[in-house]
CSV table of C-alpha atoms in Angstrom, one decimal:
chain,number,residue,atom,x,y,z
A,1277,UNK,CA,22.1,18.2,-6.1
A,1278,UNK,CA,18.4,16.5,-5.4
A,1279,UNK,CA,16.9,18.2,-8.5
A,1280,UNK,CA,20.2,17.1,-10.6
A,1281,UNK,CA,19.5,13.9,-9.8
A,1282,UNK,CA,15.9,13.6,-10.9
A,1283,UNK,CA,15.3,11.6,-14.3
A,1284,UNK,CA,14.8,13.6,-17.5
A,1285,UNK,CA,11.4,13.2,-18.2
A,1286,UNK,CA,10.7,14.5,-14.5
A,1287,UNK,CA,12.6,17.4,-15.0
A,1288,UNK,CA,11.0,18.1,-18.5
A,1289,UNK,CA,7.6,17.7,-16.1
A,1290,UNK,CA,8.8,20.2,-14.2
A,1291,UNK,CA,9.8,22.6,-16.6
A,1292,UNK,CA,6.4,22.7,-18.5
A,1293,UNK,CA,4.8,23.6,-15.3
A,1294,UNK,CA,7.3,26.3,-14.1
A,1295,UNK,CA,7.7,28.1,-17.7
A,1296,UNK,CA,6.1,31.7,-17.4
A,1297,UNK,CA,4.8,31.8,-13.7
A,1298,UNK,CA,6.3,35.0,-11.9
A,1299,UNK,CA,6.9,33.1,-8.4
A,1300,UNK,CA,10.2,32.7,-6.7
A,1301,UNK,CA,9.9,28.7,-6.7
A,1302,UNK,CA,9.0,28.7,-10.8
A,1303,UNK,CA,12.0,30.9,-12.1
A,1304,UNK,CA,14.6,29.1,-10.3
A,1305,UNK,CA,13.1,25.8,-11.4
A,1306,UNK,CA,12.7,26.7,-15.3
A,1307,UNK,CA,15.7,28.9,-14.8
A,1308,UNK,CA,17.7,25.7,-14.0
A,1309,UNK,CA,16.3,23.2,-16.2
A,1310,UNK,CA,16.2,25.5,-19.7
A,1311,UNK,CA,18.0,22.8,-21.9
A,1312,UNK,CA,14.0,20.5,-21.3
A,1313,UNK,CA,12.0,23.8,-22.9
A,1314,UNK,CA,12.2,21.8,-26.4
A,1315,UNK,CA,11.6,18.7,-25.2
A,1316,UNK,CA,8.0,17.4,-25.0
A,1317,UNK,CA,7.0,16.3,-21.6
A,1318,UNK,CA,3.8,14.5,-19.9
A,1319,UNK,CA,3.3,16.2,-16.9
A,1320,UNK,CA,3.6,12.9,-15.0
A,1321,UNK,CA,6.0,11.0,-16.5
A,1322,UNK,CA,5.1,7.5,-17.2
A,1323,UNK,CA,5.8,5.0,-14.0
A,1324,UNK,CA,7.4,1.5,-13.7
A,1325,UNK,CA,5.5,-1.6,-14.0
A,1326,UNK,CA,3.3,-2.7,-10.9
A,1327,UNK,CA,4.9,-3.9,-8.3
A,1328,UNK,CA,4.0,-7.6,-8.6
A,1329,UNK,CA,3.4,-7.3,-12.6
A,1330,UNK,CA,6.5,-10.1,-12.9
A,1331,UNK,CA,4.9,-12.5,-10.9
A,1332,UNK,CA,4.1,-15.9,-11.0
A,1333,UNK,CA,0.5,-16.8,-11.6
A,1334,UNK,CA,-0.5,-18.5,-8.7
A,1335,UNK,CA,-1.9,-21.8,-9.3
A,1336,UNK,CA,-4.6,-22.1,-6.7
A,1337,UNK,CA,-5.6,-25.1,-4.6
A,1338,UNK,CA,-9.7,-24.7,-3.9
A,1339,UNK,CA,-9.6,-28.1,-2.2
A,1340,UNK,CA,-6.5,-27.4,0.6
A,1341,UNK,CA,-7.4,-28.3,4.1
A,1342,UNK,CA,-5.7,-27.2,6.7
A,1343,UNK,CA,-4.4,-29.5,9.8
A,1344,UNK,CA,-5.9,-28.6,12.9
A,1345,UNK,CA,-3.5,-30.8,14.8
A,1346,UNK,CA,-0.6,-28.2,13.1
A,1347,UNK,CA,-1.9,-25.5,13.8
A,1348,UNK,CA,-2.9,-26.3,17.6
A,1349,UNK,CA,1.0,-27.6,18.1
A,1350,UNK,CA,2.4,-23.7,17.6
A,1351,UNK,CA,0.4,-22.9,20.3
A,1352,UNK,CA,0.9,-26.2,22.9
A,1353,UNK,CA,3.1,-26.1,25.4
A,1354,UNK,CA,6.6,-26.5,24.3
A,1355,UNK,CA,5.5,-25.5,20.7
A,1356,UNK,CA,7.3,-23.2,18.1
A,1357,UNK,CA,6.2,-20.1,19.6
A,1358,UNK,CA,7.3,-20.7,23.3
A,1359,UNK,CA,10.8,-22.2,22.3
A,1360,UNK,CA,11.4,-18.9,19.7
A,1361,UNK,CA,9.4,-15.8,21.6
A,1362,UNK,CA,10.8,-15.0,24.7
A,1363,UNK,CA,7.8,-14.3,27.5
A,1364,UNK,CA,5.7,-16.4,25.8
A,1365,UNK,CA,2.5,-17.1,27.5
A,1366,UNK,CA,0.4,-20.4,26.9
A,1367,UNK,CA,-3.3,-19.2,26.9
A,1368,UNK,CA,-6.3,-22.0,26.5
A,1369,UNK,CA,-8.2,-19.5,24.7
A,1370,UNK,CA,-5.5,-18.5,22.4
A,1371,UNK,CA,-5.3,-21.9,21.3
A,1372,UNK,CA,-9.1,-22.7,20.8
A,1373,UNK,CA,-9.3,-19.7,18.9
A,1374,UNK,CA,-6.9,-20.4,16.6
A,1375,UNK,CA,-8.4,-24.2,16.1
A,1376,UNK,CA,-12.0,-22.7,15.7
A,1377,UNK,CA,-10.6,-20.7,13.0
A,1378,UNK,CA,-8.5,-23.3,10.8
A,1379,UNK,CA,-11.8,-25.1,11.0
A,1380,UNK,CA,-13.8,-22.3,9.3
A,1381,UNK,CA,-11.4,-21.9,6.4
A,1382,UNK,CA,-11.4,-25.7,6.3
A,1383,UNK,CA,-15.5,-25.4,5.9
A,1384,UNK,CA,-15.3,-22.4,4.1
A,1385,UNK,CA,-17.8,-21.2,6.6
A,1386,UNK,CA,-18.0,-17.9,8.7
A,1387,UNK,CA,-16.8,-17.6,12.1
A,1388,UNK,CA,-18.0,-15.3,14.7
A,1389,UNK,CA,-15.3,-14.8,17.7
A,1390,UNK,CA,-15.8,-12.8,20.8
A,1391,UNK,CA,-12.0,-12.6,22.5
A,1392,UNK,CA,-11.3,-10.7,25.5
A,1393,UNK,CA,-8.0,-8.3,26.2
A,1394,UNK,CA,-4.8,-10.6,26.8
A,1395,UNK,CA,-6.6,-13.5,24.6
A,1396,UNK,CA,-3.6,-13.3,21.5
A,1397,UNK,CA,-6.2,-12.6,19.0
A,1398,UNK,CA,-4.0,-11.5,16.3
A,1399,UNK,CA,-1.4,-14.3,16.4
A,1400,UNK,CA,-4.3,-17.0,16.9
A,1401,UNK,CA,-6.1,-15.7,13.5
A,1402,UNK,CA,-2.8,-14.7,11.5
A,1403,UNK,CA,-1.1,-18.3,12.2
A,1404,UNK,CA,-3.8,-20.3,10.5
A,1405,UNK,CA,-4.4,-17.1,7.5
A,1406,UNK,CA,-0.8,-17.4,6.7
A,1407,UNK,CA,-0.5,-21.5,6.6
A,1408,UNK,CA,-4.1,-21.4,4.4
A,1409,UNK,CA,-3.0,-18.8,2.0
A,1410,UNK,CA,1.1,-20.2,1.8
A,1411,UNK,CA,-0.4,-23.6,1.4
A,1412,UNK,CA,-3.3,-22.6,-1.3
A,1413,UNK,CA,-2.2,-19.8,-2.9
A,1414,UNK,CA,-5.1,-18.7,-2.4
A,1415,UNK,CA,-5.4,-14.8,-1.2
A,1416,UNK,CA,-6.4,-14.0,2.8
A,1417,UNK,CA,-7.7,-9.8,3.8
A,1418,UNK,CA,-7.9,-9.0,7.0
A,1419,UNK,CA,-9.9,-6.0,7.8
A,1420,UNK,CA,-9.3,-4.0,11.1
A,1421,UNK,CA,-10.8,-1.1,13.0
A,1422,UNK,CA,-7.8,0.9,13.7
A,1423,UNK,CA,-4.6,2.0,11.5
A,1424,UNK,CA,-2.8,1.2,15.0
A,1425,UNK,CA,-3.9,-2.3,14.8
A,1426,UNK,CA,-2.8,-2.4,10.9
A,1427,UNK,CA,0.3,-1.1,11.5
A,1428,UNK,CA,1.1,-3.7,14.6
A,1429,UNK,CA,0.4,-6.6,11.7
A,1430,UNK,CA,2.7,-5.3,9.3
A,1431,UNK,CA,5.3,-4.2,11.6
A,1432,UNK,CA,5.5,-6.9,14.5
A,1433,UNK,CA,3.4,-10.0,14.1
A,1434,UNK,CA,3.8,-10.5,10.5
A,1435,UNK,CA,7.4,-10.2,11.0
A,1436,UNK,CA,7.3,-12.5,13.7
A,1437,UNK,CA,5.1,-14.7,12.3
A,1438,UNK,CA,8.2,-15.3,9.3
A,1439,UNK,CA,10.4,-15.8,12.0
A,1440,UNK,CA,8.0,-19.1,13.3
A,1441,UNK,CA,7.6,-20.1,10.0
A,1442,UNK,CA,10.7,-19.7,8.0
A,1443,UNK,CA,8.7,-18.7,5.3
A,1444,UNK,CA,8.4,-15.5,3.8
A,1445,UNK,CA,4.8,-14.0,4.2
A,1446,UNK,CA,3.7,-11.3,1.2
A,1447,UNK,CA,1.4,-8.2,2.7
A,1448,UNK,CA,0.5,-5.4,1.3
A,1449,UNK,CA,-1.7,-2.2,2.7
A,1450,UNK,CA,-5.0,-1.8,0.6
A,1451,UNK,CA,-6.2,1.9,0.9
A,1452,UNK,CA,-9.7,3.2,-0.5
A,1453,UNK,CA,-9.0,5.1,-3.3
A,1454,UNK,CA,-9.1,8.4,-2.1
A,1455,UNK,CA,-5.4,7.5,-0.8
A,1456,UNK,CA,-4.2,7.4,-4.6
A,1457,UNK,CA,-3.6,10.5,-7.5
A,1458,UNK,CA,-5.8,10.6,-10.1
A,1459,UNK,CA,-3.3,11.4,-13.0
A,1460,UNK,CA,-6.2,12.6,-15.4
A,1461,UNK,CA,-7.4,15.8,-12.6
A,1462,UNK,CA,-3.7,16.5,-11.6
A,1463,UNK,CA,-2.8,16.8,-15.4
A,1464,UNK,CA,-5.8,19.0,-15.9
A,1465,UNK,CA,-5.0,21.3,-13.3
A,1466,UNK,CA,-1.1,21.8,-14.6
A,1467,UNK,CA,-1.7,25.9,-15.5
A,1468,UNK,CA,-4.1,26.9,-12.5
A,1469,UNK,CA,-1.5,28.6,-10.4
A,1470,UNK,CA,-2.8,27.7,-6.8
A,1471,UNK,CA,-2.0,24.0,-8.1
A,1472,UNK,CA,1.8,24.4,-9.1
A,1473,UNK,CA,4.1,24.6,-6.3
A,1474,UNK,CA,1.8,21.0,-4.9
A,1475,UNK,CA,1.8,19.7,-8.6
A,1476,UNK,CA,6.0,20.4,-9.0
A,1477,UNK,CA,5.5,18.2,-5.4
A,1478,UNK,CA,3.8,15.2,-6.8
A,1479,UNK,CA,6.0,15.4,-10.1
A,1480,UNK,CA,9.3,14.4,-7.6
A,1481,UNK,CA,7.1,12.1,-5.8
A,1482,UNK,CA,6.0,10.3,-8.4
A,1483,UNK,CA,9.3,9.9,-9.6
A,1484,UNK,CA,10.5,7.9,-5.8
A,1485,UNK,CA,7.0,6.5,-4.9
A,1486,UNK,CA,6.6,2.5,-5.7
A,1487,UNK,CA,3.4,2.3,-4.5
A,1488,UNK,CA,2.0,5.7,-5.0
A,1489,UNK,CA,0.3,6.3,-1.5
A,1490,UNK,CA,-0.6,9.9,-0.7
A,1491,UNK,CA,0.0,8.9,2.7
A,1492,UNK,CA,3.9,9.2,2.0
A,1493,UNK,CA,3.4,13.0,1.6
A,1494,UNK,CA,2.6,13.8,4.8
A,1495,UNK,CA,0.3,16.2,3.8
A,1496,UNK,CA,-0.2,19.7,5.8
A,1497,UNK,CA,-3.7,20.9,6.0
A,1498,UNK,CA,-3.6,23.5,3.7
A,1499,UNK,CA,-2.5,20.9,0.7
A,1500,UNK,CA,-5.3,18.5,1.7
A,1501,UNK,CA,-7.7,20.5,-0.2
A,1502,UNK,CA,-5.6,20.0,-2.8
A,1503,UNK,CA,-4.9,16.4,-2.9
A,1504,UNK,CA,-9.1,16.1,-2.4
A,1505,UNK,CA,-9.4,17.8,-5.7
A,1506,UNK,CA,-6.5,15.6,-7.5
A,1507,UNK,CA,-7.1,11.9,-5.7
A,1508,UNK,CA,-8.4,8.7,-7.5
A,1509,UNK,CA,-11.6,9.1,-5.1
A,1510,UNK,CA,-15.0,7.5,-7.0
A,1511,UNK,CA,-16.6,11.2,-7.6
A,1512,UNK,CA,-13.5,12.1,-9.4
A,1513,UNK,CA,-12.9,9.2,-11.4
A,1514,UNK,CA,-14.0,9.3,-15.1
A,1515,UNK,CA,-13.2,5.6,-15.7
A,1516,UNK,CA,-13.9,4.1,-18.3
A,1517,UNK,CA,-13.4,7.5,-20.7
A,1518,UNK,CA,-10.4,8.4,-19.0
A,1519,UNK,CA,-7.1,8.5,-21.2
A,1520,UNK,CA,-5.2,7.3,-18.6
A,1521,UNK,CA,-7.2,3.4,-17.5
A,1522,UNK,CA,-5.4,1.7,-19.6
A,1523,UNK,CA,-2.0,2.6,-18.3
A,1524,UNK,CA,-0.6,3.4,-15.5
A,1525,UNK,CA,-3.8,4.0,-13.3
């Protein structure tokens, strides 16, 4: 029923790489999809749009200063996040912090912080991050040590955050490239055999994924090797001679 489902062009992809191999997997796979052996296929079909390719231009305000007095009331006694988180704890530092840091994007200046355990560091630097960038348009990173801590943004204080705000806050994950396919290396590789049963993987994946992280695979180690040789990593890349930069990279 899953492989019935697939779209056309992903089951022609299939085809074209199970046609002629001798392995369980292959005949039932070009057994079943015989009616694509006419019909030309790109290994990888063709994917939708980027995800944000429909979206506004943002028109960006280089001059926005943020209100220190703002920011320091969602932290004050009696302020939006005591009335709306339960167990909210008032912390001096948390508040400071928070200040010190709407004053650097104010300045445009760097800001070095040192913030013990218990201090609230990611809600004092993400409140004043997501009123600059909502405000301005203009884009904020944040860069941390440990997948743990990226994960606790995305999942809890973002979310949170939204909640405070009333606002919808837009995040993404940025991954080095290593993380994506290269489409040029997997299409080369369609006809080595050790390839085929991972490649028939990644053609169903591609068809699902909308933002095209390996990470969704869950890889085992014996396909990491695999994906090493087929990723978007630098020392694969042939960029700009590669047929595939101007599409769907």
């Amino acid at each position: 029923d899953a492989l019935e489902a697939l779209p056309a062009k992903t089951k022609a992809s299939l085809y074209s790489l199970a046609e002629g191999e001798e392995n369980a997997l292959c005949r039932y796979i070009a057994g079943r999809f015989t009616a694509y052996a006419e019909k030309p296929a790109a290994i990888f079909p063709a994917q939708s749009p980027p995800l944000y390719a429909n979206a506004e231009e943002r028109q960006v305000d280089d001059t926005y200063q943020l209100d220190n007095a703002t920011v320091a009331s969602y932290f004050a006694p009696g302020g939006a996040f005591e009335q709306r988180i339960a167990g909210f704890e008032n912390r001096p530092q948390q508040l400071q912090m928070a200040t010190e840091i709407a004053a650097a994007f104010n300045d445009r200046a760097f800001l070095l912080a040192e913030a013990g355990t218990g201090t609230g560091k990611s809600l004092a630097y993400l409140l004043p991050a997501a009123l600059f960038s909502l405000e301005s348009k203009q884009q904020v990173a944040v860069s941390t040590h440990t997948i743990n801590l990226q994960e606790q943004l995305l999942q809890k204080d973002i979310p949170m955050l939204e909640q405070i705000l009333a606002r919808r806050i837009q995040a993404s994950v940025l991954k080095g490239r290593s993380n994506y396919l290269s489409l040029y290396h997997s299409h080369c590789r369609q006809r080595e055999a050790r390839f085929l049963p991972f490649l028939m993987r990644l053609t169903v994946w591609l068809a699902q994924t909308v933002h095209g992280d390996g990470g969704e695979l869950h890889l085992n180690n014996a396909d990491k090797w695999r994906w090493q040789a087929l990723c978007a990593a630098k020392e694969n890349c042939l960029a700009p001679n590669c047929r595939f930069c101007s599409g769907h990279c």
